[in-house]
mmCIF file of C-alpha atoms in Angstrom:
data_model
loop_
_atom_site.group_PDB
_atom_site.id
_atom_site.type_symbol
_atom_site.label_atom_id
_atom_site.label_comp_id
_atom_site.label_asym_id
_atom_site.label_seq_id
_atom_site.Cartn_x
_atom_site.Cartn_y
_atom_site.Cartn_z
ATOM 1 C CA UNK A 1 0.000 0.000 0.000
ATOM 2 C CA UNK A 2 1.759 3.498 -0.804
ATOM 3 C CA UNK A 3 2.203 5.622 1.887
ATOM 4 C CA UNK A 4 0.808 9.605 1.428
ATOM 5 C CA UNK A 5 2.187 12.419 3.384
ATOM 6 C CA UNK A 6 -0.618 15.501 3.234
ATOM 7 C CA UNK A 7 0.282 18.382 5.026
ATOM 8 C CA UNK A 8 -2.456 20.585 5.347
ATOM 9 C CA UNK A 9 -3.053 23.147 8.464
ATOM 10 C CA UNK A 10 -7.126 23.346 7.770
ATOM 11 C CA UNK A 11 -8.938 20.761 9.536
ATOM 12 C CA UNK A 12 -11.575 20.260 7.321
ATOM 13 C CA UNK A 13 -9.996 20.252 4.069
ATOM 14 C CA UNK A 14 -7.400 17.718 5.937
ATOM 15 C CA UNK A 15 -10.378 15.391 6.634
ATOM 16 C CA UNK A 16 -11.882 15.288 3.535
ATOM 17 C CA UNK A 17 -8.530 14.442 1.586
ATOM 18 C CA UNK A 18 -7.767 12.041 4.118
ATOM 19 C CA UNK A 19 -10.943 10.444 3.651
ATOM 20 C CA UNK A 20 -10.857 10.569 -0.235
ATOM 21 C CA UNK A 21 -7.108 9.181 -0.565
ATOM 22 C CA UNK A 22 -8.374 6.485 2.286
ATOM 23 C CA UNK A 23 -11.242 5.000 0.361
ATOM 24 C CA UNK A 24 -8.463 4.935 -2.616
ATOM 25 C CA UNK A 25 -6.832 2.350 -0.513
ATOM 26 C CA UNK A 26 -3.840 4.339 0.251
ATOM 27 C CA UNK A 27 -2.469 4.282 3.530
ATOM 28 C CA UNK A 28 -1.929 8.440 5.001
ATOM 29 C CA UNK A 29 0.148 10.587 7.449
ATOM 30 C CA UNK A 30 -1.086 13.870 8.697
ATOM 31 C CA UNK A 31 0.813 17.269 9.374
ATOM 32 C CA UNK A 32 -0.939 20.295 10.455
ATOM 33 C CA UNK A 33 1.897 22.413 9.679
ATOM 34 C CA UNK A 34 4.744 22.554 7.149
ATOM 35 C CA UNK A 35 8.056 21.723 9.906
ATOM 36 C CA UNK A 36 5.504 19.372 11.335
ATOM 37 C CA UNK A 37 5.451 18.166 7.953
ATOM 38 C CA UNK A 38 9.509 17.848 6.717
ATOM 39 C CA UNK A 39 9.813 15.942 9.760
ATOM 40 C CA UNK A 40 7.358 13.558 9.136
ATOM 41 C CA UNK A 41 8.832 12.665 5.951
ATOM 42 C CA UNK A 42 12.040 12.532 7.131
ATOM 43 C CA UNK A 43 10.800 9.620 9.939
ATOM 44 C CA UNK A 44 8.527 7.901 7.085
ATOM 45 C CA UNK A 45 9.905 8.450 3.849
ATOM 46 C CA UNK A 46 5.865 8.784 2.070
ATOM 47 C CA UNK A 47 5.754 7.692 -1.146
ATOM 48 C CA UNK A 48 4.250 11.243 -2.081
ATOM 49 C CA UNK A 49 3.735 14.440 -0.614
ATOM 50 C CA UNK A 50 0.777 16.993 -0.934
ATOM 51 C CA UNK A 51 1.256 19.987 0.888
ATOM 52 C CA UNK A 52 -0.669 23.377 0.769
ATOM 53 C CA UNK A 53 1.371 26.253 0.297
ATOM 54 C CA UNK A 54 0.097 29.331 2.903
ATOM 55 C CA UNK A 55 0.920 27.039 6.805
ATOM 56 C CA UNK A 56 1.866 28.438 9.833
ATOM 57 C CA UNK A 57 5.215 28.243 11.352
ATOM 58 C CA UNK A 58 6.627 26.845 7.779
ATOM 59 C CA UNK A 59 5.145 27.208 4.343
ATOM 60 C CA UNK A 60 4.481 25.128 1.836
ATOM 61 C CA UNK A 61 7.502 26.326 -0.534
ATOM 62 C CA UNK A 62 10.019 26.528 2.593
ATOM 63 C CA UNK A 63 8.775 22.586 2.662
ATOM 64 C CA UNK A 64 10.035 21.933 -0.672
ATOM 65 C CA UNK A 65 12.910 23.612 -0.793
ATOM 66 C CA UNK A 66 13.985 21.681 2.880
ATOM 67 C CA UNK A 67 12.931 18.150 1.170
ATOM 68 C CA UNK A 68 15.515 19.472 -1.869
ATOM 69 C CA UNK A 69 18.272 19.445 0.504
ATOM 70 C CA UNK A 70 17.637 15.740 1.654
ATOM 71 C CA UNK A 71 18.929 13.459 -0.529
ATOM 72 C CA UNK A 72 16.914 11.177 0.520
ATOM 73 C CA UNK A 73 13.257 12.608 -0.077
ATOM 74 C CA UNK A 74 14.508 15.016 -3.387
ATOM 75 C CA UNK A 75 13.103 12.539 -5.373
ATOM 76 C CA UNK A 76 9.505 12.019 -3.691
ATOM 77 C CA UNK A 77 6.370 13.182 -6.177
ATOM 78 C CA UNK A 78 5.663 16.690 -4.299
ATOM 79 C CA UNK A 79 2.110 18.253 -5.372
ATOM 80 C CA UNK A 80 0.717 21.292 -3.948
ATOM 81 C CA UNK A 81 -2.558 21.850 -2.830
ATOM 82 C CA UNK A 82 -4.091 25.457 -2.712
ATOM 83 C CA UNK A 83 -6.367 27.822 -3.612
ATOM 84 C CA UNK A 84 -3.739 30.519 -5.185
ATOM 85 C CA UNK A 85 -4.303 29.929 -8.944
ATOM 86 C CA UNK A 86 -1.968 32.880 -10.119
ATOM 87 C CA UNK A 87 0.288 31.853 -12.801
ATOM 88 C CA UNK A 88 2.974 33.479 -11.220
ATOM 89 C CA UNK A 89 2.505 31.565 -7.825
ATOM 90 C CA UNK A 90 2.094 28.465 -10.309
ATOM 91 C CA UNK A 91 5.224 28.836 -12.016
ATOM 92 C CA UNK A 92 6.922 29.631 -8.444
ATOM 93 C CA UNK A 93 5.690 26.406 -7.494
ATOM 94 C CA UNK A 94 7.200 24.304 -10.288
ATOM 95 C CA UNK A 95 10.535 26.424 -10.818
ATOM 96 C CA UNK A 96 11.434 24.815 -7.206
ATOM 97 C CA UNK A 97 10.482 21.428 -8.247
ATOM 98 C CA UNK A 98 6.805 20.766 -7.363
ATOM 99 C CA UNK A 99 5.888 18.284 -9.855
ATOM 100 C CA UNK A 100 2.144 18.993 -9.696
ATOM 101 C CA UNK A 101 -0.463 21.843 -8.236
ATOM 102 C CA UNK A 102 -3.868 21.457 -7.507
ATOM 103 C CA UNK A 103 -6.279 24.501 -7.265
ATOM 104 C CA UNK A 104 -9.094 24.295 -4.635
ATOM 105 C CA UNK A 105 -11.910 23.357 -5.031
ATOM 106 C CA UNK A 106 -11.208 20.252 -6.574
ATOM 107 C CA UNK A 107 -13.192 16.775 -6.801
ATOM 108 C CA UNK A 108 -11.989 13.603 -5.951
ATOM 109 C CA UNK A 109 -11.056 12.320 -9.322
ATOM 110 C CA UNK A 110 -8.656 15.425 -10.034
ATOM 111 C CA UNK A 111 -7.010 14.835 -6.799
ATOM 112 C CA UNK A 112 -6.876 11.093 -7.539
ATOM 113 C CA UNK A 113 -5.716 11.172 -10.903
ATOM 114 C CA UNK A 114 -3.044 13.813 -9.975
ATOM 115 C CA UNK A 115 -1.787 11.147 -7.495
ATOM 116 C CA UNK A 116 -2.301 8.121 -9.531
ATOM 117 C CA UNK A 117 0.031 9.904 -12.115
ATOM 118 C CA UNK A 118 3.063 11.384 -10.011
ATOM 119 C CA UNK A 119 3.236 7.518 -8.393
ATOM 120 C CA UNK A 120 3.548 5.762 -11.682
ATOM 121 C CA UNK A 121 5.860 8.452 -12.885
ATOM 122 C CA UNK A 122 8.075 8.057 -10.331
ATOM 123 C CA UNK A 123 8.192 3.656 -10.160
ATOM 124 C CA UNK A 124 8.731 4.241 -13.567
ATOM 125 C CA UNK A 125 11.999 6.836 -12.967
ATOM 126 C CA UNK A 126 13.363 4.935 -10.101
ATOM 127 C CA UNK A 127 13.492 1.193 -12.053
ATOM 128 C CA UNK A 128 16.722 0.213 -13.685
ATOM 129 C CA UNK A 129 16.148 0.898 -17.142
ATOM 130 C CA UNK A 130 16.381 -2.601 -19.369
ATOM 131 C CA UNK A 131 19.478 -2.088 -22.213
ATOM 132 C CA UNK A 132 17.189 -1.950 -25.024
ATOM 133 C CA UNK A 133 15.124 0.726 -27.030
ATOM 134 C CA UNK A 134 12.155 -0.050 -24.050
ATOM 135 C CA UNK A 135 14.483 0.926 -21.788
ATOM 136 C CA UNK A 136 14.881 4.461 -23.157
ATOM 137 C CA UNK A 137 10.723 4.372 -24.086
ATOM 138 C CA UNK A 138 10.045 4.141 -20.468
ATOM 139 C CA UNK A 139 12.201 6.709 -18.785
ATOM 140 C CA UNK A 140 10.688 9.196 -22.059
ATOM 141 C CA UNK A 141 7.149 7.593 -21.832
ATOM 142 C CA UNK A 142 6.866 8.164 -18.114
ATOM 143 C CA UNK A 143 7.605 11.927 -17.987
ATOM 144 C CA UNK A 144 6.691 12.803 -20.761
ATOM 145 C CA UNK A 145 3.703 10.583 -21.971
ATOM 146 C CA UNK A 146 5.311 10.194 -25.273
ATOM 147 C CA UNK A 147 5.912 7.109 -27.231
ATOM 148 C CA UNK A 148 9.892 7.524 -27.546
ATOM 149 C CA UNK A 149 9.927 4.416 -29.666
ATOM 150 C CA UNK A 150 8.428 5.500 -32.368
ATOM 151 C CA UNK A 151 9.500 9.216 -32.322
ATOM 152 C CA UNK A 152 12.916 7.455 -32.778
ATOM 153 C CA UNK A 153 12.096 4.888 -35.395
ATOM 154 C CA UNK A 154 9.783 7.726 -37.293
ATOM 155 C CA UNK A 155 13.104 10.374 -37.369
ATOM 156 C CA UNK A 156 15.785 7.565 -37.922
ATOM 157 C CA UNK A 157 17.548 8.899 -34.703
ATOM 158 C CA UNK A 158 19.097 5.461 -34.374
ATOM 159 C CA UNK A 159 22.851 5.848 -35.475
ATOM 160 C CA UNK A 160 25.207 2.886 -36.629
ATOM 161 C CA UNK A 161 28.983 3.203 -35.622
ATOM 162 C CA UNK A 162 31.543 0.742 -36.398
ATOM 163 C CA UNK A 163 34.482 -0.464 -34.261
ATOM 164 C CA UNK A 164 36.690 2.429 -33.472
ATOM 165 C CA UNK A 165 34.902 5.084 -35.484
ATOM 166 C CA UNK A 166 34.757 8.121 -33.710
ATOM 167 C CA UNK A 167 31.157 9.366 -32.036
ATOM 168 C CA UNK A 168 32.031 12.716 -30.483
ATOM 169 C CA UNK A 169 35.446 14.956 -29.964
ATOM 170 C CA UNK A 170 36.464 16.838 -27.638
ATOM 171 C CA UNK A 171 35.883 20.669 -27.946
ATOM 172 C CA UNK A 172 32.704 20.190 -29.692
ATOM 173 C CA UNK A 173 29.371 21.281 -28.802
ATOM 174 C CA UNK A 174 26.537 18.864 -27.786
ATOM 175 C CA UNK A 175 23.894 18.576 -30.071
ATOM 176 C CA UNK A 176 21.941 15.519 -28.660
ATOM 177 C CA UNK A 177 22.142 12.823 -25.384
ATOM 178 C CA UNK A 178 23.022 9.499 -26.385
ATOM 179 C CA UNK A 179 21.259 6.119 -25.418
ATOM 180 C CA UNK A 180 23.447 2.795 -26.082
ATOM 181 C CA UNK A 181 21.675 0.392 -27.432
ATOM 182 C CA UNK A 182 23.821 -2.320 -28.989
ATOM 183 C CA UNK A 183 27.772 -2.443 -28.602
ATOM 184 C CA UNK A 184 30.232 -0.647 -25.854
ATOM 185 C CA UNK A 185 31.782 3.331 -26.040
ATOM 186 C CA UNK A 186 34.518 4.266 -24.235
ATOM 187 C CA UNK A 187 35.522 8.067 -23.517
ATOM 188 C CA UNK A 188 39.205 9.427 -23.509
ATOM 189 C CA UNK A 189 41.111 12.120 -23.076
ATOM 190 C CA UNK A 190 44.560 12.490 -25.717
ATOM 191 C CA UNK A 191 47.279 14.727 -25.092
ATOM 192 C CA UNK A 192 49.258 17.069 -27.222
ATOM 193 C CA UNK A 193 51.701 13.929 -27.725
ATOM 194 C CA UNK A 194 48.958 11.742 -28.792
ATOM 195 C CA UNK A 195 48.819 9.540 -25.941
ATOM 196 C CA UNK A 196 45.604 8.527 -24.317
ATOM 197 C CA UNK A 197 43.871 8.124 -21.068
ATOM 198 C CA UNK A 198 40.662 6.427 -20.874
ATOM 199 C CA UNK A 199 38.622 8.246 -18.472
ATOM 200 C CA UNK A 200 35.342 5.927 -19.457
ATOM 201 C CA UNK A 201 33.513 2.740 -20.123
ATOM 202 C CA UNK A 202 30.060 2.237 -21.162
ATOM 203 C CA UNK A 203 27.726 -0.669 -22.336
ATOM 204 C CA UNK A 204 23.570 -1.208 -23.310
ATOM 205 C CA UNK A 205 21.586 0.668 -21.684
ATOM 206 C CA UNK A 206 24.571 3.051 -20.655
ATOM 207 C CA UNK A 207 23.329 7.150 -21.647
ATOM 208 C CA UNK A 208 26.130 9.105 -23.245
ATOM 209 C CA UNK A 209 27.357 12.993 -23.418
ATOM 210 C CA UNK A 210 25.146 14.000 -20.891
ATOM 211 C CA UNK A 211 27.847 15.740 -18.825
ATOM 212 C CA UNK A 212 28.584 18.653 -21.225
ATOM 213 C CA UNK A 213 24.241 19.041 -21.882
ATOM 214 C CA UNK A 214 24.410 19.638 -18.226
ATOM 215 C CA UNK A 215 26.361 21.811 -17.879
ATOM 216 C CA UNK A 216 26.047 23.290 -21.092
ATOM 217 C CA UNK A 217 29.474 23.643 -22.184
ATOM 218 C CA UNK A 218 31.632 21.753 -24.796
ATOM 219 C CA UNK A 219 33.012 17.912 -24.752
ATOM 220 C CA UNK A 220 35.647 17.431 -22.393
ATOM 221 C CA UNK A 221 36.441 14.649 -23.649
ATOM 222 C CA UNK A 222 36.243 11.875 -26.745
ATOM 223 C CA UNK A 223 33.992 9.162 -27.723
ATOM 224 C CA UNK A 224 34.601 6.227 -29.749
ATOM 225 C CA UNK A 225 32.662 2.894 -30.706
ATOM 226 C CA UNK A 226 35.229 -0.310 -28.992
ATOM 227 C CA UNK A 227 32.523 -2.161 -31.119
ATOM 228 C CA UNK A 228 30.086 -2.340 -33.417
ATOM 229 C CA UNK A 229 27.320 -0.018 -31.878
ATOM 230 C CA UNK A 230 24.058 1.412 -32.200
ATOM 231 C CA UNK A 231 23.159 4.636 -30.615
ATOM 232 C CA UNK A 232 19.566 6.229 -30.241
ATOM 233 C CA UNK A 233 19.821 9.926 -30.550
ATOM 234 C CA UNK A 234 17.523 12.347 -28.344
ATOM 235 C CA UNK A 235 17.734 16.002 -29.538
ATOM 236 C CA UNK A 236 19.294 18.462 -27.244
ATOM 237 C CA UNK A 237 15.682 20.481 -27.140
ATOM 238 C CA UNK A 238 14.199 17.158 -25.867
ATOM 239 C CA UNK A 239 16.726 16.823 -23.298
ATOM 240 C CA UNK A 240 16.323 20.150 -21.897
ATOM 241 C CA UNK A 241 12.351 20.109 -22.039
ATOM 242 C CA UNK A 242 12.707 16.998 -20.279
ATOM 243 C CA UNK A 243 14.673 18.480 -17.011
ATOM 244 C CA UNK A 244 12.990 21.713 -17.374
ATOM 245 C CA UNK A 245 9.716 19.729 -16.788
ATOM 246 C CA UNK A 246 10.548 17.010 -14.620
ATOM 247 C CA UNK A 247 12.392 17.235 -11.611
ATOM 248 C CA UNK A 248 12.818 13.763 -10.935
ATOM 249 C CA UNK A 249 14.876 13.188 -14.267
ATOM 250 C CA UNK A 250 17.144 15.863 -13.297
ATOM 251 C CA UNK A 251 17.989 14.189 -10.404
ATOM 252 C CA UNK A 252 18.140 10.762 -12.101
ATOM 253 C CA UNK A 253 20.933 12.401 -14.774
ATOM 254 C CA UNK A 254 22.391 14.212 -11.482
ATOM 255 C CA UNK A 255 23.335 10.673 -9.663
ATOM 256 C CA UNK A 256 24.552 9.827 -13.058
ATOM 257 C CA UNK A 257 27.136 12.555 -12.704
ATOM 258 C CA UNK A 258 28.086 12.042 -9.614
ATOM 259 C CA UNK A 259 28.853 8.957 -10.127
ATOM 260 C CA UNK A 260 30.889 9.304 -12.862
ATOM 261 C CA UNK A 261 32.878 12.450 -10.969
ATOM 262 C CA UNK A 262 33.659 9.657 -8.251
ATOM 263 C CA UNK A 263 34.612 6.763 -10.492
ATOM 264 C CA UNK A 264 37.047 8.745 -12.121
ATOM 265 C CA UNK A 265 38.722 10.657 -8.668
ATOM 266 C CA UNK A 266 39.163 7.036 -7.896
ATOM 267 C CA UNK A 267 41.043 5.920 -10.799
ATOM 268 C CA UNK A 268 43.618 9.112 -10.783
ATOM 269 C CA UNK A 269 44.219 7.884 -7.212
ATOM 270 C CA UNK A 270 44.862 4.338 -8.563
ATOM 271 C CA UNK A 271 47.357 5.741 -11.422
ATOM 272 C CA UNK A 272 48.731 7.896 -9.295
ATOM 273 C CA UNK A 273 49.872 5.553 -6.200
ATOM 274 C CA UNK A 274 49.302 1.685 -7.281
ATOM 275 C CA UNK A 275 51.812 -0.802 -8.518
ATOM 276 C CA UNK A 276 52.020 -1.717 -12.024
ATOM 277 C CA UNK A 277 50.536 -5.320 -10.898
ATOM 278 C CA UNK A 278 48.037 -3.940 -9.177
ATOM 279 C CA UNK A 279 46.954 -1.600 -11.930
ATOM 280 C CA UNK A 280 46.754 -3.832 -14.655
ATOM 281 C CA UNK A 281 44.753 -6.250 -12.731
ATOM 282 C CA UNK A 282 42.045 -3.983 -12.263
ATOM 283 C CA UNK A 283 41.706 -2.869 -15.527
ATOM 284 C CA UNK A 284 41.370 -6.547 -16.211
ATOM 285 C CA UNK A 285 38.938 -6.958 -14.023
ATOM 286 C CA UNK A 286 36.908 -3.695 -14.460
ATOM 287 C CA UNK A 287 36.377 -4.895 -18.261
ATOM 288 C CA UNK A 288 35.194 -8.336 -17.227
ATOM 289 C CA UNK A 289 32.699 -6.850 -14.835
ATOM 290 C CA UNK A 290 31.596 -4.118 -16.997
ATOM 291 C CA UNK A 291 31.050 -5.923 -19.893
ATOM 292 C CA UNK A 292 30.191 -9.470 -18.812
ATOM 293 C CA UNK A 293 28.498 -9.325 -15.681
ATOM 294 C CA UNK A 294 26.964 -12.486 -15.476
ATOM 295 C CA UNK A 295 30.787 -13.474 -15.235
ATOM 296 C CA UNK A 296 30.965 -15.908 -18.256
ATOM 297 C CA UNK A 297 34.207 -17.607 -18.100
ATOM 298 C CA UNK A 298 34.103 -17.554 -21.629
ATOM 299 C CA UNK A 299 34.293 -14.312 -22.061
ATOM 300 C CA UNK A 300 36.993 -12.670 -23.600
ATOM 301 C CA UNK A 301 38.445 -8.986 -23.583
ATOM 302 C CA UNK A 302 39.062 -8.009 -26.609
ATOM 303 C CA UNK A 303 40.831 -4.421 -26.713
ATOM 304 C CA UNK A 304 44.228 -3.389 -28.525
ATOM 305 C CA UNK A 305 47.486 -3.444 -25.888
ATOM 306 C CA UNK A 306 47.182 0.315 -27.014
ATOM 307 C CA UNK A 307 43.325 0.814 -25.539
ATOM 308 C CA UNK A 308 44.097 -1.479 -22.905
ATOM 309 C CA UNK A 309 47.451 0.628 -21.621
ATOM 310 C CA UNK A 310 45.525 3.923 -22.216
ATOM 311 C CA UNK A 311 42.731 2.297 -19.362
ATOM 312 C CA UNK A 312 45.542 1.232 -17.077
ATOM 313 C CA UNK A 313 47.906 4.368 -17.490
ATOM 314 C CA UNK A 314 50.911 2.527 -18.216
ATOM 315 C CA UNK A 315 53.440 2.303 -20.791
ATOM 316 C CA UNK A 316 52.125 -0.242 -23.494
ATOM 317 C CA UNK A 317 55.309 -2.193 -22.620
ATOM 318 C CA UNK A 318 54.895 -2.578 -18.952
ATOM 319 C CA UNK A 319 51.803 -3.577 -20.072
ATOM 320 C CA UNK A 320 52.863 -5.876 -22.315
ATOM 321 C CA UNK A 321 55.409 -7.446 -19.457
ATOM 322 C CA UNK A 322 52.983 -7.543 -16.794
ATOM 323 C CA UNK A 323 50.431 -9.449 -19.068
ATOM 324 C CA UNK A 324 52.774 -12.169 -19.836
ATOM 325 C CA UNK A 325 53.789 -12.066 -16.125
ATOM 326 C CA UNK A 326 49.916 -12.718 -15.079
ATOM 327 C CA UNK A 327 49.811 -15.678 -17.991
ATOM 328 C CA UNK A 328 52.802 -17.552 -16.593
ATOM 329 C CA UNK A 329 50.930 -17.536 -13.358
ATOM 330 C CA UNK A 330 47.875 -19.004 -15.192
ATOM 331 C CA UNK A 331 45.396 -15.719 -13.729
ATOM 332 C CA UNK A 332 44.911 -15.066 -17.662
ATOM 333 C CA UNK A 333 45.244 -16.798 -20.828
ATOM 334 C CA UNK A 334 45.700 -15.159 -24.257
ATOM 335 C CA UNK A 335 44.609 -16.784 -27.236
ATOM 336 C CA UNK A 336 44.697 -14.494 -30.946
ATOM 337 C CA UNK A 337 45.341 -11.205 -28.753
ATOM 338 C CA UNK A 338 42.127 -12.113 -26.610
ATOM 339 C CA UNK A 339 42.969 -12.349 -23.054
ATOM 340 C CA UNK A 340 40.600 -14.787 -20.950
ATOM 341 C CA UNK A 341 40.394 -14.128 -17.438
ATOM 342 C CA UNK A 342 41.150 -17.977 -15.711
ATOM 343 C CA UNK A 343 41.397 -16.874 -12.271
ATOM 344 C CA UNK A 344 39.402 -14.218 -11.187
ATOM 345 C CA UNK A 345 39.703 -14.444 -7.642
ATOM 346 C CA UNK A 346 43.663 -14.813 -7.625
ATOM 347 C CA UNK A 347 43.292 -10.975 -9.833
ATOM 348 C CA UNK A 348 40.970 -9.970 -7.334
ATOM 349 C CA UNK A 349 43.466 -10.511 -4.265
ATOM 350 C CA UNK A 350 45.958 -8.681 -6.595
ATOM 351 C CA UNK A 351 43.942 -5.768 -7.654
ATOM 352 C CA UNK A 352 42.490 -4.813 -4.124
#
């Protein structure tokens, strides 16, 4: 049963939404007054919130904005209930991140409906998207009500690269957020001497370029296809009237980025301080994972000594040395330049 926070400081009002929301067969919490409120949903983490906006002690958009700053509730369905219908107190409302507003009076299907939407909206932001068009048609479908699927198969905005061909550079603008949907991309960074540093790895299901559409700046780095791929292309317009409209996707594409940012303070740290053994062993091992996690010991990694150094941030010949090291001790075996991992505990004990 989903759990309802309203927070509403008149007592009849309270009563009847109570009572509506009840005979919906949803289970509610109470608040008569907006800090009354924050810290009920900080005890019960509600599956929504409706809150009226004029309250005693706090108001309804000092609620908001303290739910914002909880990491937490940010991404609970917050819909406002009052009787200001000014566009301007509207558009105050959704600027902070309400994702609906109700105007009283209202009847019980509006207030139902409203609800009914903001929950499925939200399941549907929160799953783990499946690597596959449908994966992409839900996240689209669910904020946006549109069929993304066929958008995309109607404007062709499914691209075809090869292995190694070049998707973005760095320095160029972002015209579009990428969706993998067949194939593996990695991201890099090259230096004025041509040498390389792969800063990323991504598979199905993976989005792409999304770090310079947030922050609306150029590429900071390069993309390139490690195999045959297929990308589905959402225009930059559609990406922006997606987080201008939807809260909940911006923080989505926000835990995205932070993960990233932390992923990639971890592996300076690694270049910067771990031995050469240890080094190549988890670049090993972060391919295997990334790219074959239901651990198939038949899988095989199949990336140039050059790719596979520029991961690592070695010298392709200590590469080179400390590959044939881990094959004489039977952790790997190579077979036409394909290294199969044999012994993926024994690399674990090495890499950690």
């Amino acid at each position: 049963m989903k759990k309802i926070l309203l927070i509403e400081d008149n007592n009849e009002i309270r009563d009847n939404v109570v009572e509506m929301l009840e005979l919906a067969r949803y289970s509610v919490l109470t608040a008569t007054n907006g800090m009354e409120g924050v810290e009920l949903a900080i005890a019960q983490s509600p599956d929504l919130i409706i809150c009226d906006i004029m309250m005693p002690v706090l108001d309804g958009y000092g609620v908001l904005n303290m739910l914002h700053k909880n990491k937490t509730l940010q991404e609970i369905p917050f819909i406002f209930l009052t009787a200001k219908a000014e566009k301007a107190e509207i558009r105050k409302g959704m600027e902070m991140g309400a994702d609906d507003y109700i105007t009283k009076p209202f009847d019980t299907t509006e207030l139902l409906n409203a609800v009914e939407t903001r929950l499925r909206k939200a399941a549907s932001i929160k799953a783990d998207l499946p690597a596959d068009i449908n994966g992409l048609d839900i996240l689209m479908t669910a904020v946006m009500n549109k069929d993304i699927q066929e958008i995309i198969r109607r404007n062709h905005n499914i691209h075809k690269y090869k292995k190694k061909q070049e998707i973005y550079m760095e320095g160029h603008p972002p015209a579009c957020l990428f969706y993998i949907l067949k194939g593996k991309v990695r991201t890099f960074k090259r230096n004025e001497g041509g040498k390389e540093l792969v800063i990323g790895l991504y598979r199905e299901g993976d989005f792409l370029g999304y770090t310079a559409l947030l922050e609306q700046s150029v590429y900071n780095e390069n993309a390139e296809a490690l195999d045959d791929t297929e990308l589905a292309i959402i225009p930059r317009e559609d990406f922006e009237a997606l987080l201008f409209n939807n809260p909940g996707v911006i923080h989505k594409f926000i835990q995205l980025l932070c993960k990233h940012v932390t992923e990639k303070e971890e592996q300076l740290l690694d270049i910067a301080y771990n031995s050469l053994r240890k080094k190549v062993s988890q670049a090993l091992l972060l391919l295997y994972k990334k790219y074959n996690p239901s651990y198939n010991e038949h899988y095989s990694i199949d990336m140039s000594r050059d790719g596979l150094a520029a991961l690592t941030g070695v010298a392709k010949e200590s590469l080179i040395r400390t590959l044939g090291d881990f094959r004489e001790e039977k952790l790997i075996s190579i077979r036409e330049g394909q290294i199969f991992v044999t012994d993926r505990k024994r690399l674990e004990v090495i890499a950690n």
